[in-house]
Amino acid sequence: MKWGLLALASALLIYPFILTGPFYWDVGVTFLLAAISASAWNIVGGYAGQVSVGHSMFFGIGAYVPLLFYQLWGWPPVAGVPAGIVVSLLLAVAIGLPTFRLQGHYFSMATIAIAELIRIFVGTWDLVGAAIGLQGPAVGRAWWDLTFRSELPYYYIFLAVLGVVLYTTYELARSRFGYYLRAIKAGERAARSLGVPVRQTKLKALMLSATFTSVAGSLYAIKTGFIDPESGFGILVSVQMVIIAALGGAGTLLGPLVGALILVPLQTATNTFFGGGGSGLTYILYGGMIVLLARFEPGGMHELWDRIAPRLPRRSHAA
Amino acid sequence: MAGKPRNRQAAVADAGLAKMNDGRERREDKLSKLCATLVAAVAAALSAAPLRAAEAVKIGVLMPLTGNAAAAGQASKAAVEIAAEIVNGKHPELGNLPLATTEGLPNVGVAKVELVFVDHQGNPSLAQQLATRLITQDKVQALLGAYQSSCSFTATAVAERYGIPFLVGDSAALNITGRGFKWVFRTTPIASDYAATYMRFFDDMKKEGKKIASIAVVNENTDYGTSVADSIEAAAKTSNMPVAIRIPYSASSTDVSAQVLQLKEKQPDVTIFISYTSDSILYIKGMKNLDYLPPMVIGDDTGFSDPSFIPAVADIAQGAMNRSAWDIGKPGTTTSKINDMYKAKTGRDLDDTSGRNMQGFFALAEAINRAGSTEPEKIRETLTRTDLKPDQLMMGYNGIKFDQTGQNILASTYLIQLKGKQYQLVWPQKAATASLDWPMKGWKH
Amino acid sequence: MLLLQVIVGGLLLGAIYALFSSGLTLIWGMMNVINFAHGEFVMLGMYVALLVVVWIGGGPETFGFAAAFALFALGVCVYLSLIRHVMRGPMLAQILSTFGLALLLRYTAFWIFSANFVSLPQTSFSGTLNVAGILLPVPQLVAGVVAAALTIALHLLLTRTTLGSQLLAVAEDRSASMLMGIRPDRMQAIAWGLAGASAGIAGALMAMSYPWSPSVGETFGLTAFVVVTLGGFGSVPGAMYAGLIIGLVQALSAYWLGPIYKDIIVYALFAALLWLRPQGLMGKA
């Protein structure tokens, strides 16, 4: 039995009972959402090494479609989640095919441009609320509207989704598909010569990543009850996913989780202690941290841990 | 994925895979233990944040103190702080302003009002979280805010859920008071009010013989500009005022000359700008550069009211009109004294948006005092019965009285005009302190 | 007539785009690194201009040079402390490094200068010329012409001087240039300095006509990417033509379709370029 994972799962499960109260639960929900989004990004950005800085396009679609279903036909937003996934998948295929031909930086720039384009376009499209955005049900009509008065149900729903994403990533990583991803990350030409079906693999990774990112967007919209072009498709949404995954260790299973564990409380704390003063310290810290990370420890906390761990006192254990 | 290896290459891959996985699993197990410890540590750290008990009357104020709207948020913060000073201290020179003459809230045991500011950075999800924090951790008795309509949407929903009164001082989107909420009150006029004001103004001008055959609407395309522009177009339709052109644009544009040229082509008699600061200045300069002086320009507050607008374009924008519910007034008046206090604190004149938040605060404090209690339900109930007269207000509303949706039905606005280096109140007639120049002189003076 | 006006306006702004993008393309061509903080360099150039005017009352020549020097220094610093180390590392690190730098610069600017929009007090250039019915505001005219001249100067520097050929040698083949006695490290630092300087001066030129705040860096950065992609990576003449074209496309889209659509058109053009012709007009395939 993997005691570490068990301890982690237990800690996450009982967190709302350690730190009680709606505010701490809300922080917990924010943390889970960040971990889900970053883990979703991790599949294509971390494992496959395709650094997309435009993943907000999938997040935004996942957030808008459920609320659109509510706005147009009065359906409970959760009914729109599968449709959001379908649209995200279509976008992933439409984008993936031409864009994956591009190398490194070009790919990243393309993702930024496309996400921006979608953001501006959505901001002018009246059907989806243009610049004003869309709202969810203000007061829940029944349980399936998922407008809970307390954060607690959201916490456990999000935790379950995180579990699914992590489990999928785990199975993926130890399968041959995961091996292909790592080969591609290490060097595409070499991977191709080894017989790795590069294009198919990258596309599948993007599609899987897009699915989970879309779900994350849907969760956000259902919980917040509101979406607009900036909160759905804004560049900070994309950047946050990348930073959290990188901070913890992109391409590792728990990297995004660790990243979220560090960043979300840090953001909450700086906002609490400095926020009222309005100096914008949060983002300066953010930027500084990312630069230091890139410069000194690009592998994130995971790599740092890998370097430190062997030096810690050993304890023999059975695998 | 899993399955029989098809060839030797894949078999080698699978073998290597198994070995890598084994090592990785062991490392990841260690990492998960690290994570678990981290979770516990984080929980411990977060819980060390002090919980504050409710002593004074606490009002939570949500503003964008960083990010794109930070300038407006900081200005409003300063304004609300001054308002709290006025309420908490003795200011007999401020006449009929509620709670000015007394110290604190007399009916609530002379309690002082304590403000708790939070920075939602313009992020609606963060506004939601901060509203939750203010209510459950800081235990505020009421909330005020939040500038961006998107943030007001989410934060007011939290207030509604917990049963804490939320007073919206400045957000214009129609739907904030349109959701059947009981705990949300709004003192400021909304987009449709502004549109109606403009139409009434045009009627008055036409009666005086001025030619207004068509108008143009130029709006920045976030929720603010879009909602006001939509309302104006709707009102123009019912008033049979042709809209020659509507130009939505992005507020972060560097260059607006193409838009100015579009206007020059259409030659509307009045152009209404719904813009932020940088773009407002750009437009005025662009119009001068391209030699296009329309008969009249009206700015929809915001950009035209920003402290940097006048210094930047006063010489070339003489006669430009602006809408505002705030007029500094003659020296010696209550409004002028308030402006002096604000100027002493920030070095700038009070602007309309900050003024509206200040007014919202006064309305809130007055209601809490009248309720004689800090119980949310009592405060809410007294708010529904609020009936402030114009001479008790600092803003130019016709009063403060809320309807069942929580909207102030007596909210209204003036139109002011740039003369020299200051705006003067020119409309409506009964409140005007200066004559209206039409057409505007612009740079030809 | 109005159309001609639109075209001229677009070209003048396009020349400024060309100037700051030429620095970006130089770095890209030499080191295969994208500077996601390039827009922030332009923004800082604008603030340097403001500080010069406010502190020592300098005129355009003064603040132009000041912006050039300050941003040259920043570019070199950024290269030596950061880029040099991440260049040979994983892609994620390269992208994150300049992204993080962009955030750092932008929010530090917010902290120091606040979010208020600022503009330069009237400089020695003011007024509008009327040339054959076309109105040319003097600050924009001067900015456009100077920008075009500087971009051409940069091109000449690269192609006609020893320093230039050394820079291009490193871009072409790093190891070979080492064998020729050129120090690639020094050349790359200089390239970053030049990129910073070109961005800084472009900012100072724009500051003469347009108000700004720390948030403008984001838009300029994206514009620079589009121009560089259209022009072809590594090609300064390409950046020149592309800058003018993008300025023109923006102005015409704004005039014919409406200002909102101008951004959509530009980004769509960008995406199309990346898919159909990533090497742009004049880049190597």
Short mmCIF file of C-alpha atoms in Angstrom, two decimals, chain A residues 1-5 7-8 11-12 15 18-24 26-27 30 47 120 123-124 130-132 135 138-139 148-151 170 172-180 182 193-195 220 223-226 228 231 252-255 257-258 261-262 265 268-269 271-273 275-283 301-302 305-306 309-310 315 317 319, chain B residues 1-6 9-10 12-14 16-17 20-22 24-36 38-40 42-44 46-52 65-66 70 74 77 117-126 128-130 132-134 136-137 149-151 153-154 157-158 160-162 173 175-176 179 181 221-224 226-227 230:
data_model
loop_
_atom_site.label_atom_id
_atom_site.label_comp_id
_atom_site.label_asym_id
_atom_site.label_seq_id
_atom_site.Cartn_x
_atom_site.Cartn_y
_atom_site.Cartn_z
CA MET A 1 0.00 0.00 0.00
CA LYS A 2 1.39 3.33 -0.88
CA TRP A 3 1.24 5.09 2.46
CA GLY A 4 2.20 8.43 1.03
CA LEU A 5 -0.68 8.54 -1.39
CA ALA A 7 -1.88 10.10 3.63
CA LEU A 8 -2.30 12.67 0.89
CA ALA A 11 -5.42 14.96 4.19
CA LEU A 12 -7.39 16.29 1.25
CA TYR A 15 -9.17 19.28 5.13
CA ILE A 18 -9.53 20.81 9.93
CA LEU A 19 -10.06 24.29 8.59
CA THR A 20 -13.72 24.97 8.89
CA GLY A 21 -15.79 27.82 7.66
CA PRO A 22 -16.92 28.94 4.23
CA PHE A 23 -13.84 31.04 3.56
CA TYR A 24 -11.36 28.20 4.08
CA ASP A 26 -13.63 28.41 -0.69
CA VAL A 27 -9.83 28.51 -0.62
CA THR A 30 -9.89 27.35 -5.45
CA TYR A 47 4.36 15.00 -20.38
CA ILE A 120 -11.93 39.02 -28.51
CA GLY A 123 -16.43 39.62 -26.48
CA THR A 124 -18.24 40.81 -29.58
CA ALA A 130 -20.60 39.73 -25.63
CA ALA A 131 -18.54 41.72 -23.14
CA ILE A 132 -21.10 41.39 -20.38
CA GLN A 135 -24.78 34.22 -15.58
CA ALA A 138 -28.95 33.06 -9.23
CA VAL A 139 -30.85 30.84 -6.88
CA PHE A 148 -25.16 25.11 -3.27
CA ARG A 149 -25.36 27.56 -0.41
CA SER A 150 -22.24 26.10 1.07
CA GLU A 151 -18.84 25.48 -0.52
CA TYR A 170 -1.18 7.93 -13.65
CA LEU A 172 -1.39 7.14 -18.92
CA ALA A 173 2.12 7.72 -17.65
CA ARG A 174 2.84 4.08 -16.99
CA SER A 175 1.41 2.90 -20.28
CA ARG A 176 3.07 2.77 -23.65
CA PHE A 177 1.26 5.97 -24.58
CA GLY A 178 3.06 7.66 -21.71
CA TYR A 179 6.33 6.31 -23.00
CA TYR A 180 5.58 7.78 -26.40
CA ARG A 182 8.12 11.17 -22.98
CA SER A 193 12.79 7.27 -35.90
CA LEU A 194 12.02 4.90 -33.06
CA GLY A 195 8.64 4.29 -34.55
CA TYR A 220 -15.58 27.07 -12.42
CA LYS A 223 -19.43 27.32 -8.82
CA THR A 224 -18.96 31.03 -9.59
CA GLY A 225 -22.27 31.41 -11.42
CA PHE A 226 -20.74 33.88 -13.84
CA ASP A 228 -17.14 36.69 -19.12
CA SER A 231 -12.37 35.22 -16.73
CA THR A 252 5.16 14.58 -13.08
CA LEU A 253 1.96 13.20 -11.65
CA LEU A 254 1.77 15.27 -8.50
CA GLY A 255 3.70 18.29 -9.75
CA LEU A 257 -0.87 19.44 -7.15
CA VAL A 258 2.26 20.58 -5.34
CA LEU A 261 -0.55 23.69 -2.87
CA ILE A 262 2.17 26.33 -2.81
CA PRO A 265 -2.32 29.64 -0.24
CA THR A 268 -4.61 34.02 -0.59
CA ALA A 269 -2.15 35.04 2.09
CA ASN A 271 -4.10 39.15 -0.76
CA THR A 272 -5.19 38.96 2.87
CA PHE A 273 -2.16 40.68 4.30
CA GLY A 275 -4.49 43.19 -0.53
CA GLY A 276 -6.17 46.02 1.23
CA GLY A 277 -3.06 48.10 0.73
CA GLY A 278 -3.27 47.54 -2.99
CA SER A 279 0.37 47.39 -3.89
CA GLY A 280 -0.01 44.53 -6.33
CA LEU A 281 2.66 42.59 -4.55
CA THR A 282 1.04 39.29 -5.43
CA TYR A 283 1.88 39.48 -9.09
CA MET A 301 9.69 21.28 -6.83
CA HIS A 302 9.76 17.73 -8.07
CA TRP A 305 12.95 17.10 -4.22
CA ASP A 306 14.73 14.57 -6.37
CA ALA A 309 15.69 13.35 -1.21
CA PRO A 310 18.73 11.05 -1.69
CA ARG A 315 14.86 4.10 5.44
CA HIS A 317 11.21 -0.16 2.55
CA ALA A 319 8.47 -1.54 -2.99
CA MET B 1 -1.95 1.72 -24.71
CA ALA B 2 -1.66 -1.63 -22.86
CA GLY B 3 -1.62 -4.74 -24.98
CA LYS B 4 0.78 -7.24 -26.52
CA PRO B 5 3.91 -5.64 -27.93
CA ARG B 6 3.74 -5.86 -31.64
CA GLN B 9 11.09 -2.35 -30.43
CA ALA B 10 7.90 -2.12 -28.46
CA VAL B 12 12.19 -3.16 -25.36
CA ALA B 13 10.10 -0.08 -24.76
CA ASP B 14 7.77 -1.95 -22.45
CA GLY B 16 12.29 -0.13 -20.06
CA LEU B 17 8.91 1.29 -19.21
CA MET B 20 11.18 3.36 -15.16
CA ASN B 21 7.72 3.06 -13.70
CA ASP B 22 8.98 1.14 -10.73
CA ARG B 24 9.12 6.51 -10.53
CA GLU B 25 6.45 4.98 -8.34
CA ARG B 26 8.84 4.80 -5.47
CA ARG B 27 9.79 8.44 -5.96
CA GLU B 28 6.21 9.47 -6.34
CA ASP B 29 5.28 7.68 -3.19
CA LYS B 30 7.86 9.75 -1.36
CA LEU B 31 6.51 12.82 -3.08
CA SER B 32 2.99 12.08 -1.97
CA LYS B 33 4.18 11.88 1.60
CA LEU B 34 5.74 15.27 1.05
CA CYS B 35 2.45 16.53 -0.30
CA ALA B 36 0.52 15.24 2.67
CA LEU B 38 2.55 20.16 2.94
CA VAL B 39 -1.22 20.03 3.16
CA ALA B 40 -1.03 19.76 6.92
CA VAL B 42 -0.51 24.82 4.92
CA ALA B 43 -3.63 24.12 6.94
CA ALA B 44 -1.78 25.00 10.11
CA LEU B 46 -3.75 29.36 7.28
CA SER B 47 -5.50 28.71 10.54
CA ALA B 48 -2.96 30.86 12.35
CA ALA B 49 -4.46 33.91 10.64
CA PRO B 50 -6.23 35.78 13.38
CA LEU B 51 -10.00 35.80 13.52
CA ARG B 52 -11.32 39.17 14.42
CA LEU B 65 -7.03 48.01 -5.88
CA THR B 66 -4.66 46.43 -8.38
CA ALA B 70 -6.75 50.15 -9.90
CA GLN B 74 -7.85 53.49 -5.20
CA LYS B 77 -11.05 53.75 -1.46
CA PHE B 117 -10.94 46.90 2.35
CA VAL B 118 -10.28 43.97 0.05
CA ASP B 119 -8.73 43.92 -3.40
CA HIS B 120 -10.62 41.72 -5.84
CA GLN B 121 -8.29 42.67 -8.70
CA GLY B 122 -11.23 42.77 -11.09
CA ASN B 123 -11.57 39.01 -10.84
CA PRO B 124 -15.21 37.94 -10.25
CA SER B 125 -14.23 34.63 -8.68
CA LEU B 126 -11.90 36.36 -6.25
CA GLN B 128 -16.84 35.96 -4.54
CA GLN B 129 -14.19 34.50 -2.26
CA LEU B 130 -13.41 37.83 -0.63
CA THR B 132 -17.22 35.14 1.75
CA ARG B 133 -14.17 36.02 3.78
CA LEU B 134 -15.50 39.41 4.80
CA THR B 136 -17.54 34.73 7.65
CA GLN B 137 -14.08 35.73 8.92
CA SER B 149 -20.20 44.80 -12.71
CA SER B 150 -18.78 41.29 -13.08
CA CYS B 151 -17.44 41.46 -9.52
CA PHE B 153 -22.60 40.12 -9.70
CA THR B 154 -20.72 37.44 -7.87
CA ALA B 157 -24.84 36.69 -4.73
CA VAL B 158 -22.72 35.77 -1.72
CA GLU B 160 -27.74 37.36 -0.64
CA ARG B 161 -26.86 33.84 0.40
CA TYR B 162 -25.66 34.87 3.85
CA ALA B 173 -25.09 46.69 -15.26
CA ASN B 175 -29.01 42.85 -13.92
CA ILE B 176 -27.39 43.45 -10.58
CA ARG B 179 -32.42 38.93 -9.90
CA PHE B 181 -32.53 39.56 -4.47
CA ASN B 221 -16.24 47.19 -25.57
CA THR B 222 -16.10 45.74 -22.10
CA ASP B 223 -19.25 45.32 -20.01
CA TYR B 224 -19.35 48.98 -18.97
CA THR B 226 -21.38 47.84 -23.97
CA SER B 227 -24.23 48.11 -21.46
CA ASP B 230 -26.86 49.26 -25.71
#
